[in-house]
Coordinates of C-alpha atoms in Angstrom, one line a residue:
M183 CA 9.6 0.8 -2.0
A184 CA 11.6 -0.8 0.3
V185 CA 11.6 -0.1 3.5
L186 CA 12.2 -1.0 4.7
P187 CA 11.0 -0.6 6.2
R188 CA 10.3 -2.6 13.6
R189 CA 10.0 -3.4 21.6
D190 CA 9.9 -4.9 28.9
F191 CA 10.9 -8.7 29.0
L192 CA 9.2 -11.9 30.8
A193 CA 8.5 -11.1 34.5
L194 CA 7.8 -13.9 36.8
S195 CA 7.9 -12.1 39.8
A196 CA 5.4 -9.4 41.1
A197 CA 8.0 -7.1 42.0
A198 CA 9.7 -7.1 38.6
A199 CA 6.3 -6.6 36.9
A200 CA 5.7 -3.5 39.2
A201 CA 9.0 -2.1 38.4
A202 CA 8.7 -2.6 34.6
L203 CA 5.1 -0.8 34.7
L204 CA 6.3 2.2 36.6
P205 CA 5.3 5.4 34.3
G206 CA 8.0 7.4 32.4
R207 CA 10.7 5.0 33.0
A208 CA 13.7 4.9 30.6
F209 CA 15.4 1.8 29.6
A210 CA 18.5 2.8 31.8
D211 CA 15.9 2.4 34.7
V212 CA 14.8 -1.0 34.2
A213 CA 15.5 -3.5 37.0
T214 CA 18.4 -5.8 36.7
G215 CA 18.9 -9.2 38.3
V216 CA 15.3 -10.0 37.7
K217 CA 13.4 -11.7 35.1
L218 CA 11.1 -9.6 33.1
H219 CA 8.3 -10.5 30.5
G220 CA 8.7 -7.6 28.0
L221 CA 10.6 -4.3 27.6
S222 CA 9.9 -0.8 26.4
A223 CA 12.2 1.9 25.7
F224 CA 10.0 4.7 27.6
G225 CA 6.8 4.4 29.5
D226 CA 4.4 1.9 30.4
L227 CA 4.2 -1.5 29.2
K228 CA 0.6 -2.2 27.9
Y229 CA 0.5 -5.8 28.7
K230 CA 1.0 -7.3 31.9
P231 CA 2.9 -10.7 32.4
D232 CA -0.3 -12.9 32.5
F233 CA -1.8 -11.1 29.0
A234 CA -3.8 -13.5 26.8
H235 CA -3.4 -12.1 23.6
F236 CA -2.9 -8.6 21.7
D237 CA -5.9 -6.4 22.1
Y238 CA -5.8 -5.8 18.1
V239 CA -6.3 -9.6 17.0
N240 CA -9.5 -11.6 16.4
V241 CA -8.7 -14.7 18.8
D242 CA -11.9 -16.3 17.0
A243 CA -10.5 -15.8 13.5
P244 CA -11.2 -19.0 11.5
S245 CA -8.1 -20.9 9.9
G246 CA -7.7 -21.6 6.2
G247 CA -8.1 -20.1 2.8
L248 CA -5.5 -18.5 0.5
F249 CA -4.2 -15.0 0.7
N250 CA -2.7 -14.0 -2.6
F251 CA -1.1 -10.3 -2.4
S252 CA 1.3 -7.9 -3.8
P253 CA 3.4 -6.8 -0.6
P254 CA 3.4 -3.3 -0.1
N255 CA 6.8 -3.1 2.1
W256 CA 9.7 -5.5 2.6
D257 CA 12.9 -5.7 4.2
Y258 CA 16.7 -6.7 4.1
N259 CA 17.6 -8.0 0.7
Q260 CA 13.9 -8.7 -0.4
N261 CA 12.6 -8.0 -3.9
T262 CA 9.0 -7.6 -5.2
E263 CA 10.0 -8.0 -8.9
T264 CA 12.0 -11.3 -8.8
F265 CA 13.9 -13.5 -6.6
N266 CA 16.8 -15.8 -6.7
T267 CA 17.6 -16.6 -3.1
L268 CA 15.9 -17.8 0.0
N269 CA 18.3 -16.3 2.2
S270 CA 16.6 -13.2 3.1
F271 CA 19.3 -12.0 5.9
T272 CA 22.5 -11.8 3.6
S273 CA 23.3 -8.7 1.6
K274 CA 23.4 -10.1 -1.8
G275 CA 20.7 -11.7 -3.8
D276 CA 17.2 -11.1 -4.1
A277 CA 15.0 -12.8 -1.8
P278 CA 11.2 -12.9 -1.6
P279 CA 9.3 -10.7 0.8
R280 CA 7.9 -12.5 4.0
M281 CA 10.7 -15.0 4.4
E282 CA 10.8 -13.8 8.0
M283 CA 7.4 -15.6 8.5
C284 CA 9.1 -18.9 8.6
F285 CA 11.2 -18.1 11.6
D286 CA 10.6 -17.2 15.4
T287 CA 12.5 -14.4 17.2
L288 CA 13.6 -14.0 20.9
M289 CA 10.6 -11.3 21.3
V290 CA 8.1 -9.9 19.1
R291 CA 6.7 -6.3 18.7
A292 CA 3.2 -5.1 19.9
Q293 CA 1.8 -3.4 17.2
D294 CA -0.4 -1.2 19.5
E295 CA 2.5 0.5 21.5
P296 CA 5.4 2.4 20.1
D297 CA 8.3 0.5 21.4
A298 CA 7.3 -2.6 23.3
V299 CA 8.5 -6.4 22.7
Y300 CA 7.2 -9.4 24.5
G301 CA 8.4 -12.9 24.7
Q302 CA 8.3 -15.4 21.7
L303 CA 11.1 -18.0 21.9
A304 CA 12.1 -16.3 25.2
N305 CA 10.0 -16.9 28.2
G306 CA 12.1 -14.5 30.2
V307 CA 15.2 -12.3 30.3
I308 CA 17.6 -11.1 33.0
L309 CA 19.6 -7.8 32.4
S310 CA 23.0 -7.7 34.1
A311 CA 24.0 -5.0 36.6
D312 CA 26.4 -3.3 34.4
R313 CA 23.6 -3.5 31.7
K314 CA 26.0 -5.1 29.2
S315 CA 24.5 -8.6 29.2
Y316 CA 21.1 -10.1 28.4
E317 CA 20.3 -13.6 29.5
F318 CA 17.4 -15.1 27.8
S319 CA 15.4 -18.2 29.0
L320 CA 14.3 -20.1 25.9
R321 CA 11.1 -22.0 25.8
P322 CA 12.0 -25.8 26.0
E323 CA 9.0 -26.5 23.8
A324 CA 10.4 -24.6 20.9
R325 CA 10.8 -26.7 17.7
F326 CA 12.1 -26.4 14.2
H327 CA 9.8 -27.7 11.4
D328 CA 11.5 -30.9 11.3
S329 CA 10.5 -31.4 15.0
T330 CA 14.2 -31.0 16.3
P331 CA 14.6 -28.9 19.2
L332 CA 15.4 -25.1 18.9
T333 CA 18.1 -24.6 21.6
A334 CA 20.3 -21.7 23.0
E335 CA 22.9 -23.2 20.6
D336 CA 21.1 -22.5 17.5
A337 CA 20.5 -18.8 18.9
A338 CA 24.1 -18.4 19.9
F339 CA 25.0 -19.5 16.3
T340 CA 22.7 -17.2 14.6
Y341 CA 24.0 -14.1 16.1
K342 CA 27.7 -14.9 15.5
L343 CA 26.7 -15.6 12.0
Y344 CA 24.9 -12.5 11.7
K345 CA 27.7 -10.3 13.0
D346 CA 30.0 -11.8 10.5
N347 CA 27.9 -12.3 7.5
G348 CA 24.5 -10.6 8.2
H349 CA 22.9 -7.9 6.1
P350 CA 24.0 -4.3 6.9
K351 CA 20.7 -3.8 8.9
I352 CA 21.7 -6.6 11.3
T353 CA 25.2 -6.1 11.4
Q354 CA 24.9 -2.5 12.2
A355 CA 22.8 -3.3 15.3
L356 CA 25.5 -6.1 16.3
K357 CA 28.5 -4.2 15.8
F358 CA 29.2 -3.8 19.9
L359 CA 28.2 -7.6 20.5
T360 CA 30.9 -9.2 21.8
D361 CA 29.7 -12.6 22.5
A362 CA 26.8 -14.9 22.2
V363 CA 27.0 -17.9 24.5
A364 CA 24.5 -20.8 24.9
V365 CA 25.0 -21.2 28.6
D366 CA 22.8 -24.3 28.6
A367 CA 20.2 -26.0 26.4
H368 CA 17.7 -23.2 27.3
T369 CA 19.9 -20.1 28.2
L370 CA 21.4 -17.7 25.9
R371 CA 23.6 -14.9 27.0
L372 CA 24.2 -12.0 24.8
T373 CA 27.1 -9.6 25.8
F374 CA 27.8 -6.2 24.5
S375 CA 30.8 -3.9 24.8
G376 CA 28.8 -1.1 26.5
G377 CA 29.4 1.1 23.3
Q378 CA 25.8 0.1 22.0
S379 CA 22.8 2.4 22.7
A380 CA 20.6 1.1 25.6
R381 CA 17.8 0.8 22.8
T382 CA 19.9 -1.5 20.5
V383 CA 18.5 -4.7 22.4
L384 CA 15.1 -3.7 21.3
N385 CA 16.2 -4.4 17.5
V386 CA 18.3 -7.6 18.3
V387 CA 15.8 -9.6 19.9
Q388 CA 13.7 -9.2 16.9
F389 CA 16.1 -11.0 14.5
P390 CA 15.0 -14.3 13.1
I391 CA 16.7 -17.4 14.8
L392 CA 18.3 -20.0 12.4
S393 CA 19.3 -23.4 12.6
K394 CA 22.8 -24.2 13.2
T395 CA 22.5 -27.8 11.9
F396 CA 20.8 -26.4 8.3
Y397 CA 23.5 -23.4 8.0
T398 CA 26.4 -25.7 9.1
A399 CA 25.6 -28.0 6.2
N400 CA 24.5 -25.1 3.8
P401 CA 26.3 -22.0 3.0
F402 CA 25.0 -18.6 4.5
D403 CA 24.9 -17.0 1.0
S404 CA 22.9 -15.7 -1.6
S405 CA 23.1 -18.8 -3.9
Q406 CA 20.4 -21.1 -1.8
L407 CA 16.9 -21.8 -3.3
N408 CA 16.5 -24.8 -1.1
A409 CA 14.1 -23.7 1.6
P410 CA 16.0 -23.1 5.1
L411 CA 14.9 -24.9 8.1
G412 CA 12.8 -22.6 10.1
S413 CA 10.5 -22.7 13.2
G414 CA 7.7 -20.0 12.6
A415 CA 4.2 -19.9 11.9
Y416 CA 4.9 -20.7 8.0
K417 CA 7.3 -22.7 5.9
V418 CA 8.3 -22.3 2.3
G419 CA 6.0 -24.6 0.2
R420 CA 5.5 -24.5 -3.6
L421 CA 7.7 -22.1 -5.7
S422 CA 8.8 -21.0 -9.1
A423 CA 11.9 -19.1 -8.9
G424 CA 11.6 -15.4 -9.8
T425 CA 7.8 -16.0 -10.6
W426 CA 5.9 -17.1 -7.4
I427 CA 6.2 -18.6 -3.8
E428 CA 3.9 -20.0 -1.4
Y429 CA 4.2 -20.0 2.2
E430 CA 2.3 -22.9 3.9
R431 CA 0.8 -22.5 7.4
V432 CA 2.5 -25.2 9.9
A433 CA -0.1 -27.3 11.0
D434 CA 1.6 -28.4 14.3
Y435 CA 3.4 -25.0 14.8
W436 CA 5.0 -25.2 18.3
G437 CA 4.2 -21.4 19.0
R438 CA 0.6 -21.4 18.0
D439 CA -1.0 -20.7 21.4
L440 CA 1.4 -18.2 23.0
P441 CA 0.0 -14.8 23.8
V442 CA 1.9 -13.0 21.3
N443 CA 0.5 -15.5 18.3
R444 CA -2.9 -16.1 19.2
G445 CA -5.4 -14.5 16.7
Q446 CA -2.5 -14.2 14.0
N447 CA -1.3 -16.4 11.1
N448 CA -4.8 -17.4 9.9
F449 CA -4.5 -18.2 6.2
E450 CA -3.6 -21.7 5.0
I451 CA -1.7 -20.5 2.4
I452 CA 0.1 -17.1 1.8
R453 CA 1.2 -16.6 -2.0
I454 CA 3.2 -13.9 -3.5
E455 CA 3.5 -13.5 -7.3
F456 CA 6.2 -11.3 -8.9
Y457 CA 5.4 -8.9 -11.6
Q458 CA 8.1 -6.8 -13.5
N459 CA 5.8 -3.8 -13.9
R460 CA 3.0 -2.4 -12.2
T461 CA 0.7 -2.7 -14.9
A462 CA 1.0 -6.4 -14.9
G463 CA 0.2 -6.7 -11.5
F464 CA -2.8 -4.6 -11.6
E465 CA -4.2 -6.7 -14.6
A466 CA -3.6 -9.7 -12.3
F467 CA -5.6 -8.3 -9.7
K468 CA -8.4 -7.3 -11.9
K469 CA -8.6 -11.1 -12.8
G470 CA -8.6 -12.2 -9.3
E471 CA -5.0 -13.9 -9.6
I472 CA -4.0 -11.3 -7.0
L473 CA -6.5 -10.7 -3.8
Y474 CA -4.9 -7.8 -2.2
R475 CA -2.9 -4.7 -3.3
E476 CA -2.0 -1.5 -1.8
E477 CA -2.2 1.2 -4.8
S478 CA 0.7 3.5 -4.9
V479 CA -0.2 4.9 -8.3
S480 CA -2.7 8.0 -7.8
R481 CA -3.9 7.8 -11.5
V482 CA -5.0 4.2 -11.1
W483 CA -6.6 4.7 -7.8
A484 CA -8.5 7.4 -9.2
T485 CA -9.6 6.4 -12.5
G486 CA -8.5 2.6 -12.8
Y487 CA -11.3 1.1 -10.8
D488 CA -13.8 0.7 -13.4
F489 CA -13.5 -3.0 -14.2
P490 CA -16.4 -5.6 -13.7
A491 CA -15.4 -7.1 -10.5
F492 CA -15.2 -3.6 -9.1
T493 CA -18.2 -2.3 -10.3
S494 CA -20.3 -5.7 -9.3
G495 CA -19.0 -5.1 -5.8
K496 CA -16.6 -8.0 -5.8
V497 CA -13.8 -5.8 -5.2
V498 CA -13.7 -2.9 -2.4
K499 CA -11.5 -0.2 -2.2
N500 CA -10.7 1.2 1.5
E501 CA -8.6 3.6 3.2
F502 CA -6.9 2.7 6.2
P503 CA -4.9 5.1 8.4
S504 CA -1.2 5.1 8.2
E505 CA 0.8 4.0 11.1
K506 CA 2.3 6.5 13.6
F507 CA 5.7 6.1 12.4
P508 CA 8.1 8.7 11.1
T509 CA 8.3 8.4 7.5
M510 CA 10.9 9.6 5.0
Q511 CA 10.4 9.6 1.1
A512 CA 13.2 11.5 -0.6
T513 CA 15.5 11.7 -3.6
A514 CA 19.0 10.9 -2.5
V515 CA 21.8 13.1 -4.2
N516 CA 25.0 10.9 -4.1
Q517 CA 27.9 12.9 -2.8
R518 CA 30.3 10.3 -3.5
R519 CA 30.2 12.4 -6.8
E520 CA 32.1 15.5 -6.3
H521 CA 30.0 17.9 -8.1
F522 CA 27.1 17.1 -5.7
R523 CA 29.1 17.9 -2.5
D524 CA 28.3 21.5 -2.8
A525 CA 25.0 22.0 -1.1
R526 CA 24.1 25.0 -3.4
V527 CA 24.1 22.4 -6.2
R528 CA 21.6 20.1 -4.2
Q529 CA 19.6 23.3 -3.5
A530 CA 19.2 23.9 -7.1
I531 CA 18.2 20.5 -7.9
A532 CA 15.5 20.6 -5.3
L533 CA 14.2 23.8 -6.8
C534 CA 13.7 22.4 -10.3
F535 CA 11.2 19.9 -8.7
D536 CA 7.6 21.3 -9.2
F537 CA 5.6 19.5 -6.6
E538 CA 2.6 21.3 -7.2
W539 CA 2.3 20.7 -10.7
T540 CA 3.2 17.1 -10.1
R541 CA 0.6 16.8 -7.5
R542 CA -2.3 18.1 -9.6
N543 CA -1.2 16.3 -13.1
F544 CA 0.0 12.9 -11.7
F545 CA -1.1 12.5 -7.9
Y546 CA -4.8 13.6 -8.4
G547 CA -4.3 15.9 -5.4
S548 CA -3.8 13.0 -3.0
Y549 CA -0.2 13.5 -1.8
E550 CA 1.1 16.0 0.6
R551 CA 4.5 17.6 0.0
S552 CA 7.2 16.1 2.4
Q553 CA 9.1 18.5 4.2
S554 CA 10.8 16.6 7.1
C555 CA 13.1 13.3 7.2
F556 CA 10.6 12.4 10.0
E557 CA 7.1 13.2 8.5
K558 CA 3.9 12.3 10.3
S559 CA 5.4 12.2 13.8
D560 CA 6.2 14.7 16.5
F561 CA 10.1 14.3 15.6
R562 CA 9.2 17.0 12.7
A563 CA 11.3 20.2 13.3
E564 CA 9.0 23.2 13.2
G565 CA 9.6 27.2 13.6
P566 CA 12.8 28.2 15.3
P567 CA 14.8 25.8 17.4
S568 CA 13.4 25.3 21.1
P569 CA 16.1 26.2 23.8
Q570 CA 16.5 22.4 24.3
E571 CA 17.4 22.0 20.9
L572 CA 20.0 24.9 20.6
A573 CA 21.7 23.3 23.6
L574 CA 22.5 20.3 21.1
L575 CA 23.2 22.5 18.2
E576 CA 25.1 25.5 19.6
P577 CA 28.4 23.2 20.3
L578 CA 28.1 22.3 16.5
R579 CA 27.4 25.7 15.2
S580 CA 30.9 26.3 13.3
Q581 CA 30.0 22.8 11.5
L582 CA 26.4 23.5 10.7
P583 CA 24.6 25.5 8.0
A584 CA 23.4 28.9 9.0
E585 CA 19.9 28.0 8.3
V586 CA 19.6 25.2 11.0
F587 CA 19.4 28.0 13.5
G588 CA 16.5 29.9 11.9
E589 CA 13.1 28.6 10.9
A590 CA 13.1 24.8 9.9
V591 CA 14.1 24.8 6.3
I592 CA 11.0 24.3 3.9
Q593 CA 11.0 23.6 0.4
P594 CA 9.1 26.6 -1.5
A595 CA 5.9 26.0 -2.9
S596 CA 5.7 26.5 -6.8
D597 CA 3.3 28.6 -8.8
G598 CA 2.1 25.3 -10.1
S599 CA 2.6 26.2 -13.6
G600 CA 5.3 23.4 -14.1
R601 CA 8.1 25.9 -14.9
D602 CA 8.1 28.5 -12.1
R603 CA 10.7 31.2 -13.4
K604 CA 11.1 32.5 -10.1
L605 CA 12.3 29.2 -8.7
L606 CA 14.4 28.2 -11.7
G607 CA 15.8 31.7 -11.4
Q608 CA 16.9 30.9 -8.0
A609 CA 18.3 27.6 -9.0
A610 CA 20.4 29.2 -11.7
K611 CA 21.9 31.7 -9.3
L612 CA 23.0 28.9 -6.9
L613 CA 24.7 27.1 -9.8
A614 CA 26.5 30.2 -10.6
A615 CA 27.6 30.7 -7.1
A616 CA 28.8 27.2 -7.0
G617 CA 31.1 27.9 -9.9
W618 CA 28.9 26.5 -12.7
K619 CA 28.7 28.9 -15.6
R620 CA 26.7 28.8 -18.6
S621 CA 28.1 27.5 -21.9
G622 CA 25.7 26.9 -24.6
D623 CA 22.8 24.6 -23.3
F624 CA 24.8 23.5 -20.1
V625 CA 26.6 24.8 -17.2
V626 CA 30.0 23.9 -16.7
N627 CA 33.1 24.1 -14.2
D628 CA 36.4 25.7 -14.4
K629 CA 37.6 22.5 -16.3
G630 CA 34.9 22.7 -19.0
E631 CA 32.8 19.8 -17.3
K632 CA 29.3 19.6 -17.8
L633 CA 27.2 19.5 -14.6
S634 CA 25.4 15.9 -15.2
A635 CA 22.7 14.3 -13.1
E636 CA 21.1 10.9 -13.9
F637 CA 18.0 9.6 -12.0
L638 CA 18.2 5.9 -11.8
V639 CA 14.5 4.5 -11.7
D640 CA 13.1 0.8 -12.0
D641 CA 9.5 1.6 -13.1
D642 CA 8.0 3.5 -15.9
I643 CA 5.7 5.5 -13.7
F644 CA 9.0 7.2 -12.2
V645 CA 10.0 8.2 -15.8
Q646 CA 6.7 10.0 -16.1
I647 CA 6.9 11.7 -12.7
Y648 CA 10.5 12.6 -13.0
S649 CA 10.5 14.0 -16.8
P650 CA 9.1 17.3 -15.8
W651 CA 11.8 17.6 -13.0
V652 CA 14.6 16.8 -15.5
A653 CA 13.2 19.2 -18.0
N654 CA 13.5 22.0 -15.5
M655 CA 16.9 20.9 -14.5
K656 CA 17.7 21.3 -18.3
A657 CA 16.4 24.6 -18.3
V658 CA 19.1 25.9 -15.8
G659 CA 21.9 24.1 -17.6
I660 CA 21.9 20.8 -15.9
D661 CA 22.5 17.8 -18.2
A662 CA 19.8 15.8 -16.7
T663 CA 18.6 12.3 -17.9
I664 CA 16.5 9.2 -16.5
R665 CA 18.1 5.8 -16.6
L666 CA 15.4 3.0 -16.3
V667 CA 16.9 -0.4 -15.4
D668 CA 15.5 -3.7 -14.7
S669 CA 15.1 -4.7 -10.9
A670 CA 18.1 -6.7 -10.5
Q671 CA 20.4 -4.0 -12.0
Y672 CA 18.5 -1.4 -9.8
Q673 CA 19.2 -3.4 -6.7
L674 CA 22.8 -3.9 -7.6
R675 CA 23.5 -0.2 -8.2
Q676 CA 21.8 1.0 -5.3
A677 CA 23.7 -1.5 -3.2
T678 CA 27.1 -0.2 -4.7
F679 CA 26.1 3.4 -4.7
D680 CA 26.4 3.3 -8.7
F681 CA 23.8 6.3 -9.2
D682 CA 23.5 10.2 -9.2
L683 CA 20.1 10.5 -7.9
I684 CA 17.8 7.7 -6.7
S685 CA 14.5 7.8 -4.5
A686 CA 13.6 5.8 -1.6
A687 CA 11.1 5.7 1.1
F688 CA 11.5 4.5 4.8
N689 CA 9.4 4.0 7.9
F690 CA 11.5 4.6 11.1
S691 CA 10.2 2.9 14.4
A692 CA 8.0 4.9 16.6
T693 CA 11.0 5.4 19.0
P694 CA 14.1 5.5 16.8
T695 CA 17.2 3.5 17.9
L696 CA 20.7 4.6 17.3
D697 CA 20.6 1.7 14.8
D698 CA 17.9 2.8 12.9
L699 CA 19.4 6.1 12.2
E700 CA 23.3 5.0 11.7
I701 CA 22.2 2.8 8.5
I702 CA 20.8 5.9 6.9
F703 CA 22.6 8.9 8.2
H704 CA 25.7 8.2 10.1
S705 CA 29.2 8.4 8.5
S706 CA 30.0 4.8 9.5
T707 CA 27.8 3.7 6.9
A708 CA 28.6 6.3 4.2
N709 CA 30.8 3.7 2.4
A710 CA 29.3 0.4 3.5
S711 CA 27.8 -1.5 0.4
Y712 CA 24.2 -2.4 0.9
S713 CA 23.7 0.3 3.7
R714 CA 20.6 2.6 3.3
N715 CA 23.1 5.8 3.4
L716 CA 22.4 6.3 -0.2
P717 CA 23.7 10.0 -0.4
G718 CA 26.9 9.1 1.4
T719 CA 26.3 11.5 4.3
S720 CA 29.3 11.8 6.3
D721 CA 29.2 14.7 8.6
P722 CA 30.5 14.8 12.2
A723 CA 27.8 17.2 13.4
V724 CA 25.1 14.7 11.8
D725 CA 27.1 11.9 13.6
S726 CA 26.8 13.8 17.0
L727 CA 23.0 14.3 16.7
V728 CA 22.5 10.7 15.9
D729 CA 24.5 9.6 18.7
A730 CA 22.2 12.1 20.8
V731 CA 19.2 10.1 19.7
G732 CA 20.9 7.1 20.7
A733 CA 21.7 8.5 24.2
A734 CA 18.3 9.9 24.9
K735 CA 17.0 8.8 28.3
D736 CA 13.5 9.6 28.0
R737 CA 11.0 10.4 25.1
D738 CA 11.5 14.3 25.7
N739 CA 15.0 14.0 25.3
L740 CA 14.5 11.9 22.1
T741 CA 12.2 14.1 20.7
V742 CA 14.5 17.1 21.1
A743 CA 17.3 15.3 19.8
M744 CA 15.3 14.0 16.7
R745 CA 13.8 17.5 15.9
A746 CA 17.4 19.0 15.9
L747 CA 18.8 16.1 13.7
D748 CA 15.8 16.9 11.3
R749 CA 16.9 20.6 11.1
V750 CA 20.3 19.6 10.2
L751 CA 19.2 17.1 7.6
R752 CA 16.7 19.3 5.8
A753 CA 19.4 22.2 5.8
R754 CA 22.2 19.9 4.1
L755 CA 19.6 18.6 1.5
D756 CA 21.5 15.3 1.4
W757 CA 17.9 14.0 0.9
I758 CA 15.4 16.1 -1.3
P759 CA 12.0 15.7 0.4
S760 CA 9.4 14.4 -2.0
W761 CA 6.1 13.5 -1.0
F762 CA 3.7 11.4 1.5
L763 CA 0.4 9.9 1.8
A764 CA -1.8 9.9 4.9
N765 CA -3.6 6.6 4.4
H766 CA -3.0 3.0 3.0
R767 CA -4.9 2.8 -0.2
S768 CA -6.2 -0.8 0.0
A769 CA -8.1 -2.7 -2.8
Y770 CA -9.2 -6.4 -2.0
W771 CA -11.6 -9.0 -3.4
D772 CA -14.3 -9.0 -0.8
M773 CA -13.5 -12.4 0.7
F774 CA -11.7 -11.4 3.9
G775 CA -12.3 -10.4 7.4
F776 CA -10.2 -8.2 9.5
P777 CA -10.3 -6.5 13.0
E778 CA -12.5 -3.5 13.4
Q779 CA -9.7 -1.5 15.0
K780 CA -6.3 -1.1 13.1
P781 CA -3.3 -1.0 15.3
D782 CA -1.4 2.3 15.3
F783 CA 2.0 0.8 14.8
G784 CA 1.5 -1.9 12.2
F785 CA -0.5 -3.3 9.2
P786 CA 0.3 -6.8 8.7
V787 CA -2.5 -7.6 6.7
E788 CA -1.4 -11.2 5.8
T789 CA -1.1 -12.0 9.6
L790 CA -4.1 -10.4 10.8
W791 CA -6.9 -10.9 8.6
W792 CA -8.7 -14.1 7.7
F793 CA -10.6 -15.9 5.1
D794 CA -14.3 -15.3 5.3
K795 CA -16.1 -18.3 3.8
G796 CA -19.5 -16.6 3.6
K797 CA -18.2 -13.6 1.9
A798 CA -16.3 -15.7 -0.6
A799 CA -19.3 -17.5 -1.5
K800 CA -21.2 -14.6 -2.3
I801 CA -18.6 -13.5 -4.9
G802 CA -17.8 -16.8 -6.5
K803 CA -14.5 -17.3 -4.6
A804 CA -15.4 -20.0 -2.1

């Protein structure tokens, strides 16, 4: 699933470094008028200005080899089943995952900190006294792949282009950007109106910087299959449109020895192949045509690894701990359809999902029931609201469901029979209370219209998983169906909100920003095509709580605001929580090395692992 999915600046003076490293600081307290080496939203920066490399890398990792994998996550307009464009940063079209590896950014995330970024293209930044402008010093040695300099003019061009034509995830973060100016060849100034969240810049500095020359000569749209000019550790190599793509390691990459890059980008070639269904991808893995995959199908993980390469020890199964990110996996109920606007209808649909039966029969006991929009984090609401949460919720009481002020809403456990009569009886009563009366096999409204609900899916596995849910919905009178479509149609219908019910999974950053939440929950994105606000949530009370998250001055206040938001979202049931997994289920041909300690806030196998010639020789893959 997409996800789509995610933060103290270059300090050249001891005074600036000391200011940035004070414990418990909020972004609003970061020093202005001095050059900083990194930025975090709250708390300490782990790495000092003179750090040599991130702790989670192997700086002695060898270079070389092929890494052919099925990406477990992707971003922007990317697709794992096909591709028809190499522009990953526009809203339309289907781009291959990992195009972002071809580009550098002003700053990059440290994956062992919840919210820290350090300089890549930028070797420093100065925050203005009014905190509206950021002046970045760009490294003069930065180069595009054709050896031309990457300048502030390219960066200013990029941000203006993104603001006008970028993917919604990008434009949402730039909506308060008022200007992007190249002060000189190596100085970029970004100016905001003041309406942005203080932490917005943490997202903005991670946007890929494009070539002004290339995108002046070529349109910035989804029609491009010629490789864009980049500056990153990789560039587009060979490809077959919609079938496979290779990213080649740039031999003379200008930034190879930067502290933020050392020990990473070790493979000579990273190759992605595209399959229309999971079975074909798994068969390719069994034959060694794919070398790494994360297994998303519990049945396959439990029973499918009995092929010769696995039994002989050439293929390894391993579980790595998940990141400490808030996670949401849920089914969106599209309230642009009038009959889903009544929360009782959404609750009735939720009661028809028998997770306990599904877990036993489809998941082999491996998944847990999701209850929160922010699972696996401190942002998950528990018990009744705290006094601090109530301070945010009470002014909104008249706009909120009564359930918000009691125990945090929990989806009830079923008896595991697959058709829990008690829960289905509750669902039928909710539909009747919402004005839907039984007429034959279905419920109808006062106009005689049936209540219909269609799940939109793009994989056979979801047809299997949702069929029992559909059967229960039919049992209470809902005309429920499943529509299986190809990847391209699925992407388009999701982007244009042409569905009744659709499932999605998201990882939020460990320190969520206003932009992270607006794209999914805020009324400003309810009707913005290609946004992640799939249910069409448009509620002033939710907006107020999202704004409170953006305005939080420290982690304690952030946690309070996130928990209050979680309570409201769970009571509204715009998203019906489904399930989550505690670990990465990874399978790979035993020919790779990887760091002993996985970082807590990232798992980019393709950049942290390396090709091990000795292991490869033992399994005949040298």
